[in-house]
PDB file of C-alpha atoms (C1' of nucleotides) in Angstrom:
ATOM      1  CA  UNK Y   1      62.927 145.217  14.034  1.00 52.00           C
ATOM      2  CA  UNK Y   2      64.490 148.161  12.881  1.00 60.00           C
ATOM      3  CA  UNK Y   3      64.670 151.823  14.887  1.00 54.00           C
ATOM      4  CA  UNK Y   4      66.162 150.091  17.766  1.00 52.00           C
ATOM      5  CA  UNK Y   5      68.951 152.518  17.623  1.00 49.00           C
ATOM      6  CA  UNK Y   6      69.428 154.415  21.117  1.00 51.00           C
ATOM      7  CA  UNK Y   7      69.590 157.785  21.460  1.00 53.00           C
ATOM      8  CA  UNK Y   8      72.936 158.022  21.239  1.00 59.00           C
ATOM      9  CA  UNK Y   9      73.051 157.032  17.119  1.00 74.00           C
ATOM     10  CA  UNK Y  10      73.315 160.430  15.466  1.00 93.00           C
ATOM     11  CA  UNK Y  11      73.771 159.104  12.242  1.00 97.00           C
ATOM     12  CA  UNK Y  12      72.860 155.727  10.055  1.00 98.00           C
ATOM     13  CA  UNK Y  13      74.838 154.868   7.280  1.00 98.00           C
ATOM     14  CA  UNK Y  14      74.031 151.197   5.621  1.00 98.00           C
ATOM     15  CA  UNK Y  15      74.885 149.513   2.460  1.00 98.00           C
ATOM     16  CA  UNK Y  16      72.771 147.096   0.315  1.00 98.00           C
ATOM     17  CA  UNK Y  17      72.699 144.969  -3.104  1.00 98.00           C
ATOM     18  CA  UNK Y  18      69.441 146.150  -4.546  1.00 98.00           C
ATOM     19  CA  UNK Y  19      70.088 143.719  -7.630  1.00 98.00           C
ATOM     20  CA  UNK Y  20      68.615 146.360 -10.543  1.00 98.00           C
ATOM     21  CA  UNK Y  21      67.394 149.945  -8.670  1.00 98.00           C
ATOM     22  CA  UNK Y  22      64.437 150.254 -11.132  1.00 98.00           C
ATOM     23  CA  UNK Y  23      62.913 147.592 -10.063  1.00 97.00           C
ATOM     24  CA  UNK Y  24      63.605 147.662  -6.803  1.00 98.00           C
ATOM     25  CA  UNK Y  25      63.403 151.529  -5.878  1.00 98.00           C
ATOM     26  CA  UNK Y  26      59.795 151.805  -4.343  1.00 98.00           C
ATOM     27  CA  UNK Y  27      61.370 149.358  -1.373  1.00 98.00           C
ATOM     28  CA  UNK Y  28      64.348 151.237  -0.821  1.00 98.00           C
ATOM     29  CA  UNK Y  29      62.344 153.955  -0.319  1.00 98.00           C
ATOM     30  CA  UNK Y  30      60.334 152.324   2.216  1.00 98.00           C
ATOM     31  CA  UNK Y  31      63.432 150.953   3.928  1.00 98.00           C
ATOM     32  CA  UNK Y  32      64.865 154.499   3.991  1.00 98.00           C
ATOM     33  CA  UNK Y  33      61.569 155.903   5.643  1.00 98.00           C
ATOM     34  CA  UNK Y  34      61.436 153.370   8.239  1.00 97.00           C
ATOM     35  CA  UNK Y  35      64.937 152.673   9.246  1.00 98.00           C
ATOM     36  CA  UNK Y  36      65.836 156.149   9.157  1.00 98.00           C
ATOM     37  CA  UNK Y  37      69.139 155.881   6.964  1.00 98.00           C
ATOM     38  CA  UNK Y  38      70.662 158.717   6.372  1.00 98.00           C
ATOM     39  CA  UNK Y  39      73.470 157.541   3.930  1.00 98.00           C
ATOM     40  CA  UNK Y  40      72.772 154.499   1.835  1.00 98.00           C
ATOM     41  CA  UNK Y  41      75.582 152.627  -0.344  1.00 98.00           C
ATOM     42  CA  UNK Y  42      73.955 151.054  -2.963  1.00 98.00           C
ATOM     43  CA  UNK Y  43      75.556 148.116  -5.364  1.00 98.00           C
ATOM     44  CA  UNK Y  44      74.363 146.685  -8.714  1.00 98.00           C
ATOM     45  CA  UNK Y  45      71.892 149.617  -9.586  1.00 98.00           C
ATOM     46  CA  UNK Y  46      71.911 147.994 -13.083  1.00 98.00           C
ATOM     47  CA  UNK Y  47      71.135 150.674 -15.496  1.00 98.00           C
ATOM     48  CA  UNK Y  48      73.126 153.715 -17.038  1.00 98.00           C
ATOM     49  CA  UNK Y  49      73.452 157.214 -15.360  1.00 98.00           C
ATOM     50  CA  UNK Y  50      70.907 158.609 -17.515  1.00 98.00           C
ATOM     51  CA  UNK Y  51      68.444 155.097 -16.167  1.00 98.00           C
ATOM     52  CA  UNK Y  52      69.019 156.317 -12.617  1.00 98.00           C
ATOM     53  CA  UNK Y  53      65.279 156.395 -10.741  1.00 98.00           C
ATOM     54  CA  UNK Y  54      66.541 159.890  -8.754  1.00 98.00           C
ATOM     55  CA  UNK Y  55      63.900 162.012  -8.715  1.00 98.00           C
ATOM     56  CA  UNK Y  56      61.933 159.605  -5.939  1.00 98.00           C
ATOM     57  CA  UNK Y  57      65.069 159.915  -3.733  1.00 98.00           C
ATOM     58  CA  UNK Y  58      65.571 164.003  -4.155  1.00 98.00           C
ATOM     59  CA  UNK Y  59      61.864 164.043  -3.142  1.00 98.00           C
ATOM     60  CA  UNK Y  60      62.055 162.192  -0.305  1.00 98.00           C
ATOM     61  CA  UNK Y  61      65.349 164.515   0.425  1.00 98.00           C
ATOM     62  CA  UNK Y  62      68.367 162.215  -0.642  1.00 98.00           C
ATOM     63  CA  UNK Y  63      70.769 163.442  -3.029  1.00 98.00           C
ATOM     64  CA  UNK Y  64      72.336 161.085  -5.279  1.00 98.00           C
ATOM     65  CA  UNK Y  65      76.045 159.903  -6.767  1.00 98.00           C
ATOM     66  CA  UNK Y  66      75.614 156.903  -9.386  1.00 98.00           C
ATOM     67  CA  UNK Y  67      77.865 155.670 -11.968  1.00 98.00           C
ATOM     68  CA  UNK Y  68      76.371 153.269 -14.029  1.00 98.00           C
ATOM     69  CA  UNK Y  69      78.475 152.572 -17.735  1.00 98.00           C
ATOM     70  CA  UNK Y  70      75.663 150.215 -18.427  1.00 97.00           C
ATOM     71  CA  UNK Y  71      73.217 146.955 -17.478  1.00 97.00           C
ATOM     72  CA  UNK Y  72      75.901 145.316 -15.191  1.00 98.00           C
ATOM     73  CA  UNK Y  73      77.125 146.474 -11.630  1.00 98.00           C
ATOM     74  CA  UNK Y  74      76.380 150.103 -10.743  1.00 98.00           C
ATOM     75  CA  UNK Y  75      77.100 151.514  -7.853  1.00 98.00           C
ATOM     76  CA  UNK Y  76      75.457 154.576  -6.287  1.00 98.00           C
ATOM     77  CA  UNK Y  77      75.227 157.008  -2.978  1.00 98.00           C
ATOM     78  CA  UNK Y  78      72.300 158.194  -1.526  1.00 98.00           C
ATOM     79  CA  UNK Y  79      72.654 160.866   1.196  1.00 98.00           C
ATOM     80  CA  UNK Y  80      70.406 163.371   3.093  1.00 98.00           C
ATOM     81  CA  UNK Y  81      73.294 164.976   5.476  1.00 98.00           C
ATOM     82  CA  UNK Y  82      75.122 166.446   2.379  1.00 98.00           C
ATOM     83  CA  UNK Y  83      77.257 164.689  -0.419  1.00 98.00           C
ATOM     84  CA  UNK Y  84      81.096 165.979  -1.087  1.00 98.00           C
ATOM     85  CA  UNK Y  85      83.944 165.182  -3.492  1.00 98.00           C
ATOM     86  CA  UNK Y  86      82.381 162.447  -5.381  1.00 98.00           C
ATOM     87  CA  UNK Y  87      84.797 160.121  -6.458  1.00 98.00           C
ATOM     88  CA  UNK Y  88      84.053 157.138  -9.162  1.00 98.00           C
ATOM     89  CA  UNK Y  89      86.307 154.265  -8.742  1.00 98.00           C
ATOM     90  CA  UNK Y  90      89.422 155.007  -6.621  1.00 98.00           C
ATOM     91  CA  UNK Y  91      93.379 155.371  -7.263  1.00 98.00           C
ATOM     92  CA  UNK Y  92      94.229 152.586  -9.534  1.00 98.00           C
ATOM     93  CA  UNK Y  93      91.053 150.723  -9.684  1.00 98.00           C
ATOM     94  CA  UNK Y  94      91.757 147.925 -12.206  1.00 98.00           C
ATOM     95  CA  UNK Y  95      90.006 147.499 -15.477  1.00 97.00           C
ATOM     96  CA  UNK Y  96      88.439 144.414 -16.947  1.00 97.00           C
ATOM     97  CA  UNK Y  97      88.237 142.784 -20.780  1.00 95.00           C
ATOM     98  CA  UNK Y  98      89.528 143.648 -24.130  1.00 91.00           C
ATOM     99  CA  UNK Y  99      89.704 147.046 -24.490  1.00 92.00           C
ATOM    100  CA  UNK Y 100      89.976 146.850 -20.472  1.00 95.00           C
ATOM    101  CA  UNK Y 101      87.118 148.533 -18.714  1.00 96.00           C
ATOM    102  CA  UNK Y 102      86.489 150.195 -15.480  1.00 98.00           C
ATOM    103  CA  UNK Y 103      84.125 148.734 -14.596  1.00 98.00           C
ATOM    104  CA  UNK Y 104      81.321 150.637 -12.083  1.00 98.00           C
ATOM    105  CA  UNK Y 105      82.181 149.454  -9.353  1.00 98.00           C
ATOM    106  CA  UNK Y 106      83.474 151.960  -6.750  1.00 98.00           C
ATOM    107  CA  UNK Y 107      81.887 155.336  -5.946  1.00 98.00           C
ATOM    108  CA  UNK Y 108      83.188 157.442  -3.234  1.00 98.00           C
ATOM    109  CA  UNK Y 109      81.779 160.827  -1.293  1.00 98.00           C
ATOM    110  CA  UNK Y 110      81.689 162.492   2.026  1.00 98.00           C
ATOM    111  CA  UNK Y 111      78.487 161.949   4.042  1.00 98.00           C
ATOM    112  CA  UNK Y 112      78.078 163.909   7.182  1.00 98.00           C
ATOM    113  CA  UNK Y 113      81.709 163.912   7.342  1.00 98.00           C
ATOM    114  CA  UNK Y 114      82.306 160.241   6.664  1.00 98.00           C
ATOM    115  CA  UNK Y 115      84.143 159.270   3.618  1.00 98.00           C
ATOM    116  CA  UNK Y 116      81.829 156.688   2.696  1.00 98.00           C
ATOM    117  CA  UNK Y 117      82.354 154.046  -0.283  1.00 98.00           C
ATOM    118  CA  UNK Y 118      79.568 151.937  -2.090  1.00 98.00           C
ATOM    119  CA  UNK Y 119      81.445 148.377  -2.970  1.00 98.00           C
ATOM    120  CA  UNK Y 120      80.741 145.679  -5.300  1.00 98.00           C
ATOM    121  CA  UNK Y 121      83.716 143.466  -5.592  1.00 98.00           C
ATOM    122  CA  UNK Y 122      84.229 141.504  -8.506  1.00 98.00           C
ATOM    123  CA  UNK Y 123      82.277 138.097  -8.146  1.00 98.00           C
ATOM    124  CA  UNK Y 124      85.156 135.827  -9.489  1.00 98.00           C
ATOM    125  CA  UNK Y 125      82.624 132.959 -10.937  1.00 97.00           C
ATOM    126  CA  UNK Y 126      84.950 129.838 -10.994  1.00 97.00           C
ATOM    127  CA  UNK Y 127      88.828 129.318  -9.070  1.00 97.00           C
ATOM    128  CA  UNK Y 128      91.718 130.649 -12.035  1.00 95.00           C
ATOM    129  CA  UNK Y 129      88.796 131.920 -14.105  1.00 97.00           C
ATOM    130  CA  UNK Y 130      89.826 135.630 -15.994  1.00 97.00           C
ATOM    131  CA  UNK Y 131      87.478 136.905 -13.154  1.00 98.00           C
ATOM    132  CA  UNK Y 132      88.979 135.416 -10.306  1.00 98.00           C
ATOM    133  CA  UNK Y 133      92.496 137.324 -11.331  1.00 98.00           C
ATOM    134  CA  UNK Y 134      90.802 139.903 -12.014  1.00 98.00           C
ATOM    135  CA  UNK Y 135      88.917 139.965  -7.938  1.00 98.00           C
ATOM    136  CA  UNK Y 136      92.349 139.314  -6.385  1.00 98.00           C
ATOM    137  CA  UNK Y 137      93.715 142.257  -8.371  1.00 98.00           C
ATOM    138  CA  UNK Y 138      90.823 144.244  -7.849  1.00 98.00           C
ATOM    139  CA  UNK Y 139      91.177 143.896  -3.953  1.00 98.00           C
ATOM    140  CA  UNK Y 140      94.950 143.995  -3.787  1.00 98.00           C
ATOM    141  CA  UNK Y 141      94.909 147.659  -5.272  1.00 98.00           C
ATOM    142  CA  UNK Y 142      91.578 148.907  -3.412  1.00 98.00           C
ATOM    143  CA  UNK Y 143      93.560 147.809  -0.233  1.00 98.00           C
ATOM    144  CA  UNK Y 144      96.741 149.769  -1.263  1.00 98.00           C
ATOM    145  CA  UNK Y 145      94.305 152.607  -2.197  1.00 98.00           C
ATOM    146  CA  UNK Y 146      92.871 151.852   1.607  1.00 98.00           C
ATOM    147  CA  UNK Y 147      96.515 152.037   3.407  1.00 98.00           C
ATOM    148  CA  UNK Y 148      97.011 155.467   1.787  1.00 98.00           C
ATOM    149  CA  UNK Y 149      94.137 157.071   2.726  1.00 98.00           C
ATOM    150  CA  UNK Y 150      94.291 155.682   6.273  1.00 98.00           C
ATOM    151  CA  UNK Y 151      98.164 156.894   6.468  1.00 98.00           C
ATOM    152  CA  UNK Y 152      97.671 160.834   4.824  1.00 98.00           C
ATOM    153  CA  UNK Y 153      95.321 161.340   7.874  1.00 98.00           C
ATOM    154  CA  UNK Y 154      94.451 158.739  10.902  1.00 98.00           C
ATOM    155  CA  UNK Y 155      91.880 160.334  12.144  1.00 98.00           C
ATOM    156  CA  UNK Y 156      89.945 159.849   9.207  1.00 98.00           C
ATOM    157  CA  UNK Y 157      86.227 158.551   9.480  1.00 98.00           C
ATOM    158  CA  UNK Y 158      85.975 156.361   6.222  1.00 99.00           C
ATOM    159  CA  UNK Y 159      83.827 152.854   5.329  1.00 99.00           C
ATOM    160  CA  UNK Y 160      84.372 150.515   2.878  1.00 99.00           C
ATOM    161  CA  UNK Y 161      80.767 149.295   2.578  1.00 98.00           C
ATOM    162  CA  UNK Y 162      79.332 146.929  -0.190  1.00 98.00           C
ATOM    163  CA  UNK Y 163      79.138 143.750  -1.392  1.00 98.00           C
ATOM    164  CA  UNK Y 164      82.433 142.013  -0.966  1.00 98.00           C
ATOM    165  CA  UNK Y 165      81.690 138.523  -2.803  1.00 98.00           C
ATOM    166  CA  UNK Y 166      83.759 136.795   0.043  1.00 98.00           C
ATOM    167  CA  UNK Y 167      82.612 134.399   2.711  1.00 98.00           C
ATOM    168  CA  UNK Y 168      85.667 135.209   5.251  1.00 98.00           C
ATOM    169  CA  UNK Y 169      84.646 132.958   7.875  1.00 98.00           C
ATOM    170  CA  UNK Y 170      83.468 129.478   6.955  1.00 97.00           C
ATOM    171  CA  UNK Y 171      80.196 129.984   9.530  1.00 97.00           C
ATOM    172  CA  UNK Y 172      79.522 132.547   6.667  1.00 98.00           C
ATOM    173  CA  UNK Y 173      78.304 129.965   4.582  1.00 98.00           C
ATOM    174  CA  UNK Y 174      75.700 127.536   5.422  1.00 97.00           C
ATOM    175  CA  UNK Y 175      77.320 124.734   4.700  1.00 96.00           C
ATOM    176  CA  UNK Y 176      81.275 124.666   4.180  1.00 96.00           C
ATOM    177  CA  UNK Y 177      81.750 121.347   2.741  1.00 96.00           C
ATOM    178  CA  UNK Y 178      79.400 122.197  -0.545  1.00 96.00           C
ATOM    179  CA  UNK Y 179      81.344 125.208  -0.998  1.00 96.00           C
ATOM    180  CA  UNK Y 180      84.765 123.399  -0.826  1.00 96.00           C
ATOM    181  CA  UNK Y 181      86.830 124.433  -3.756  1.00 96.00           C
ATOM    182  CA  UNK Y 182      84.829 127.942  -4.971  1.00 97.00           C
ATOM    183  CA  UNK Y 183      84.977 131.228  -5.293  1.00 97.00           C
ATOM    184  CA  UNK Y 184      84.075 133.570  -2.164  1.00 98.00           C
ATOM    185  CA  UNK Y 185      85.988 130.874   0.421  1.00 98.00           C
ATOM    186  CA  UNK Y 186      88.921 130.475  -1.198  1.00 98.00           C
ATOM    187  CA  UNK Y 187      92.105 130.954   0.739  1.00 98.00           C
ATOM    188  CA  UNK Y 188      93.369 133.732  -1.677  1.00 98.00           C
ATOM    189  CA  UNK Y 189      90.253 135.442  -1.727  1.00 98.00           C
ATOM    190  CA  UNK Y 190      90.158 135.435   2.200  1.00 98.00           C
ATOM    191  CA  UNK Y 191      93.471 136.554   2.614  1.00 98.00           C
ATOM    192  CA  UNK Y 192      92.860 139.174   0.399  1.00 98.00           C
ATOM    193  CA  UNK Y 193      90.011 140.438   2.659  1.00 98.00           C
ATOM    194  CA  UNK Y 194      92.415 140.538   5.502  1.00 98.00           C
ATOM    195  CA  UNK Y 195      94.977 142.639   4.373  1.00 98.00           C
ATOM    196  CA  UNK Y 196      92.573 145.293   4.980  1.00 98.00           C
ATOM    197  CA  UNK Y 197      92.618 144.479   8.802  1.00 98.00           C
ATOM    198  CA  UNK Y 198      96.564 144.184   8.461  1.00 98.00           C
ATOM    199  CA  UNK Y 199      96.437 148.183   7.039  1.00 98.00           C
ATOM    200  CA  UNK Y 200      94.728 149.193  10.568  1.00 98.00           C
ATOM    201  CA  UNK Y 201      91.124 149.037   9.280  1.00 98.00           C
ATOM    202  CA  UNK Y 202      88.142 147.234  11.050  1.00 98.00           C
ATOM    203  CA  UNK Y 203      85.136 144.814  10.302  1.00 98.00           C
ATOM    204  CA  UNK Y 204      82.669 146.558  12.353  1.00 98.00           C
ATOM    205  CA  UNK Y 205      79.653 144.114  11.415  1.00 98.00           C
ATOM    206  CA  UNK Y 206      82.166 141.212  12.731  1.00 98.00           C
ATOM    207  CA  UNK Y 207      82.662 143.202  16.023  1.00 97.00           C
ATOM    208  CA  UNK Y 208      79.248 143.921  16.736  1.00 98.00           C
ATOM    209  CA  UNK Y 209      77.324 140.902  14.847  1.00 98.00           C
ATOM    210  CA  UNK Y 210      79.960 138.406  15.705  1.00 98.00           C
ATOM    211  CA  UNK Y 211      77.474 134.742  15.696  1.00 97.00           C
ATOM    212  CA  UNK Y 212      77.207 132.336  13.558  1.00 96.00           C
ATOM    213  CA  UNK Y 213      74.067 132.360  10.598  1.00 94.00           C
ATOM    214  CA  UNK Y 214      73.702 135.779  10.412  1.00 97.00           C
ATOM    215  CA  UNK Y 215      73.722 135.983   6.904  1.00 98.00           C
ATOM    216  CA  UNK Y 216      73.051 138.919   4.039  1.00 98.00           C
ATOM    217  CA  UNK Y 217      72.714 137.240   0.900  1.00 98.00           C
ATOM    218  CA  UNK Y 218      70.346 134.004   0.096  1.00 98.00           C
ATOM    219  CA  UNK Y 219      70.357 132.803  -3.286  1.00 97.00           C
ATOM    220  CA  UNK Y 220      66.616 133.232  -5.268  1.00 97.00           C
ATOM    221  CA  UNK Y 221      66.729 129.362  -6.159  1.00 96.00           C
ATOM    222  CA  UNK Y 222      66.276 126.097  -4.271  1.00 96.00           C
ATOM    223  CA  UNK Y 223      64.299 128.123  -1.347  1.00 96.00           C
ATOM    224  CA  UNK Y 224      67.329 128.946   0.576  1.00 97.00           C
ATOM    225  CA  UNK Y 225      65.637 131.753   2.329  1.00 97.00           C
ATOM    226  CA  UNK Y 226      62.868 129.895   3.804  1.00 96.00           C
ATOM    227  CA  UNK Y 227      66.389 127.473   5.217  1.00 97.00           C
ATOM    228  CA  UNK Y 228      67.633 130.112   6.175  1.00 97.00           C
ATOM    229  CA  UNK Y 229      70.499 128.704   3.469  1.00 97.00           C
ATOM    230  CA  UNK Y 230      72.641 131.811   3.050  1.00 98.00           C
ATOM    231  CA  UNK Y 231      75.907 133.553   2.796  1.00 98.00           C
ATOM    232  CA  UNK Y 232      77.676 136.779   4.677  1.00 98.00           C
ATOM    233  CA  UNK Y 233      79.474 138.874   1.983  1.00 98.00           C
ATOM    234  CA  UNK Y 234      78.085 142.211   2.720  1.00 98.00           C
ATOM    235  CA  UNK Y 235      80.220 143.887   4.793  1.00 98.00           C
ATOM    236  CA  UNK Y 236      82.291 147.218   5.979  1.00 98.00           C
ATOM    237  CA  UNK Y 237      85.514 148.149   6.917  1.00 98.00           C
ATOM    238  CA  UNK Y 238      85.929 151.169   8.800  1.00 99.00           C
ATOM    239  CA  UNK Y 239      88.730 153.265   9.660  1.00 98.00           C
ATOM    240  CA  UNK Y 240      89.779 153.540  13.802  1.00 98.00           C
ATOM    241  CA  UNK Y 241      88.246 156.892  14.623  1.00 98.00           C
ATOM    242  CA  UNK Y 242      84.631 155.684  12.796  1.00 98.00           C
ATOM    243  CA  UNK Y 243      84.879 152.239  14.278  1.00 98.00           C
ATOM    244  CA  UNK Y 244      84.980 154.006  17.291  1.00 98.00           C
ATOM    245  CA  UNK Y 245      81.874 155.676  16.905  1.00 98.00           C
ATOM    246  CA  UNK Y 246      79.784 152.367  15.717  1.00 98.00           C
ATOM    247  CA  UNK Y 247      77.535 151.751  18.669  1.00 97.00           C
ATOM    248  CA  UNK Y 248      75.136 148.720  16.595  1.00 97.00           C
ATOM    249  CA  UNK Y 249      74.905 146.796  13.414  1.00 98.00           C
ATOM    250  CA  UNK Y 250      71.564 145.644  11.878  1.00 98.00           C
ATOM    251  CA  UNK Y 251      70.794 143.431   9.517  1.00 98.00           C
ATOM    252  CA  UNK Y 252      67.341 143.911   8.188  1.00 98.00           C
ATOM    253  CA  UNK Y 253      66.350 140.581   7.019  1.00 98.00           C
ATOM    254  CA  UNK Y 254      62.969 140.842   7.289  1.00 98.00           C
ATOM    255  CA  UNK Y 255      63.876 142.806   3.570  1.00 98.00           C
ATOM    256  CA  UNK Y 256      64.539 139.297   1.816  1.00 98.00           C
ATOM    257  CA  UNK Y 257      60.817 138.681   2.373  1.00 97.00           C
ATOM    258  CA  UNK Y 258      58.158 138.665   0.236  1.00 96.00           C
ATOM    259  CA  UNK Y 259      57.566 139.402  -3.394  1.00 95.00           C
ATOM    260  CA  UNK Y 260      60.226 141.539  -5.553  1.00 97.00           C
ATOM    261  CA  UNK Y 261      62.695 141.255  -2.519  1.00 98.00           C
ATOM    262  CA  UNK Y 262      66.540 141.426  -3.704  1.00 98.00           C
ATOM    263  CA  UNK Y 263      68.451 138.616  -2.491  1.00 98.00           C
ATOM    264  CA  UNK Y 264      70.908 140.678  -0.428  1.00 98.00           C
ATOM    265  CA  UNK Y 265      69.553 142.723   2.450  1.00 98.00           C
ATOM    266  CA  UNK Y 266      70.464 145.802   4.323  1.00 98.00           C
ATOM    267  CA  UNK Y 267      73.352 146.025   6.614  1.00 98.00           C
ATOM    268  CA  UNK Y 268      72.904 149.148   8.619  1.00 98.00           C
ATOM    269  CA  UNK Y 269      75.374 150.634  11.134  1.00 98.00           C
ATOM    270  CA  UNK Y 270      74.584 153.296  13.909  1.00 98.00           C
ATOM    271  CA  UNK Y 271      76.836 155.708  14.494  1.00 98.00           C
ATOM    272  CA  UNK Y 272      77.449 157.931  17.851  1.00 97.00           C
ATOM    273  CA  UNK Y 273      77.998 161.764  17.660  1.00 92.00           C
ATOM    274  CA  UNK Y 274      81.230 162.440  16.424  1.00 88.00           C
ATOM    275  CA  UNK Y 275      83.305 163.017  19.893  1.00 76.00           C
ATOM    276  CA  UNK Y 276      86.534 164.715  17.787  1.00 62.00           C
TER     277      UNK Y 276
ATOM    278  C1'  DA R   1      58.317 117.413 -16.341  1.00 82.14           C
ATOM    279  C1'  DT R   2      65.688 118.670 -17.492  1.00 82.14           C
ATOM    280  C1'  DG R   3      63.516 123.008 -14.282  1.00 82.14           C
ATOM    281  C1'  DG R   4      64.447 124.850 -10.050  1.00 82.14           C
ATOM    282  C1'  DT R   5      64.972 132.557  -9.639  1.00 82.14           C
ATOM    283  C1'  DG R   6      65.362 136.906 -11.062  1.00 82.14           C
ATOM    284  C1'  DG R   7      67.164 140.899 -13.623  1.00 82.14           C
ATOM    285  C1'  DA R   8      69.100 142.913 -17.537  1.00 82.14           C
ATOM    286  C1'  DA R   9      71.102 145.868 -24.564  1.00 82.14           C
ATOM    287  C1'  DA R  10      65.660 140.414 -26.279  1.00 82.14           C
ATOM    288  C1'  DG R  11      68.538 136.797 -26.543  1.00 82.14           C
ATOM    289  C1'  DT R  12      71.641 135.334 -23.686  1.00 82.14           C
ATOM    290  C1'  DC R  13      74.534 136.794 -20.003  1.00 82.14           C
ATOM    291  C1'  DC R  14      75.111 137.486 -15.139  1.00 82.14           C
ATOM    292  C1'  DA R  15      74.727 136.307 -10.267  1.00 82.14           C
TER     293       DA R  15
END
DNA sequence: ATGGTGGAAAGTCCA
């Protein structure tokens, strides 16, 4: 259940894939009321700026950071301990199509002094297809973007929170052997996930959540809930001095239940007081 | 039974 956090969590940050925020935004309001999130990275809102459902959040105290270009991906920030230097997309975030597009992917602001970025990684569809490139690119240049930030200042508090569309362990998956030869286990695609580890940052919901079929994502079809059939791609990197300070990760999956459920859930991580 | 889910420029794309 959720509110398990001791009393040394001062803070809750957490990150979900609400799959379209219109339909969806009367349960994460109830999820923000009773898990007590203070910062909430949001991925595939699914409507334009202007299509935002804000008002509910302001009311309920959240202020709110979307970018949105139109009815695919959108990313957003909702905050209630202040929300600084918004940021859409980061240093050389690559574009996608013909013109090339950037896309809404990446939004970036400071939370209760936490540099915290809502994610949604390029799903890649099939091995060589345009969007597969396109994912390894994508990564590649969020990770340089990553090193830089983490070398200007190391005791930054930052998290790379989202929906990374990669497996990166194959207990990630619920069964290995039928996802042989796609997207989201591929060796390129899981060595692009660890670069960020090789630039000095850390998978907190791997250190704290480390077993096996603890999963965020279940597909709607072929009742792979109910089988517990499911995937791990929602995830967050965290810089040294914010690792430091995660005492618990959560996933709520009682969220994937019932009707108009998304099919990702919340991944929420409790922070301790900030000891700098 | 040629679907099986669900959301989005509403017809078809996306995951």
């Amino acid at each position: 259940m959720l509110g398990r956090a001791d009393t040394l969590a001062v803070m809750r940050i957490a990150t979900w894939n609400v799959n379209s925020i219109r339909s969806r935004a009367d349960r994460v309001l109830a999820f923000l009321e009773r898990s007590g999130t203070d910062v909430l990275a949001i991925q595939e809102t699914k409507c334009r700026d202007d299509q935002f459902p804000a008002l509910p959040f302001e009311l309920a105290g959240y202020e709110v950071a979307h970018v949105g270009l139109s009815q695919w991906n959108g990313v957003a920030l909702l905050s209630r301990v202040g929300i600084e230097g918004v940021e859409v997309g980061f240093p050389d975030q690559p574009g996608f199509g013909d013109p090339l597009v950037r896309e809404a992917r990446a939004i970036g602001a400071t939370c209760g002094g936490v540099r915290v970025w809502s994610l949604y990684v390029p799903n890649g569809r099939v091995l060589d297809d345009p969007h597969y490139h396109y994912k390894l690119e994508w990564l590649a240049r969020l990770r340089d973007a990553a090193e830089g930030w983490l070398e200007a200042d190391p005791t930054l508090q930052a998290a790379l929170m989202g929906d990374w569309n990669i497996a990166p362990l194959d207990t990630d998956v619920w069964d290995p052997a039928l996802f042989a030869g796609r997207t989201h286990v591929s060796p390129a695609e899981r060595e692009a996930f660890a670069a960020f580890a090789r630039a000095g940052w850390t998978e907190v919901t791997r250190e704290h959540l480390p077993e096996p079929g603890k999963y965020t994502y279940w597909d709607y079809t072929q009742l792979r809930f109910p089988r517990n059939e499911g995937m791990r791609i929602d995830l967050a990197y965290a810089t040294p001095a914010l690792a430091a300070r995660v005492t618990a990760v959560e996933i709520d999956r009682n969220e994937r239940k019932g009707k108009g459920a998304s099919d990702h859930v919340p991944v929420i991580l409790d922070l301790a007081d900030d000891a700098a």
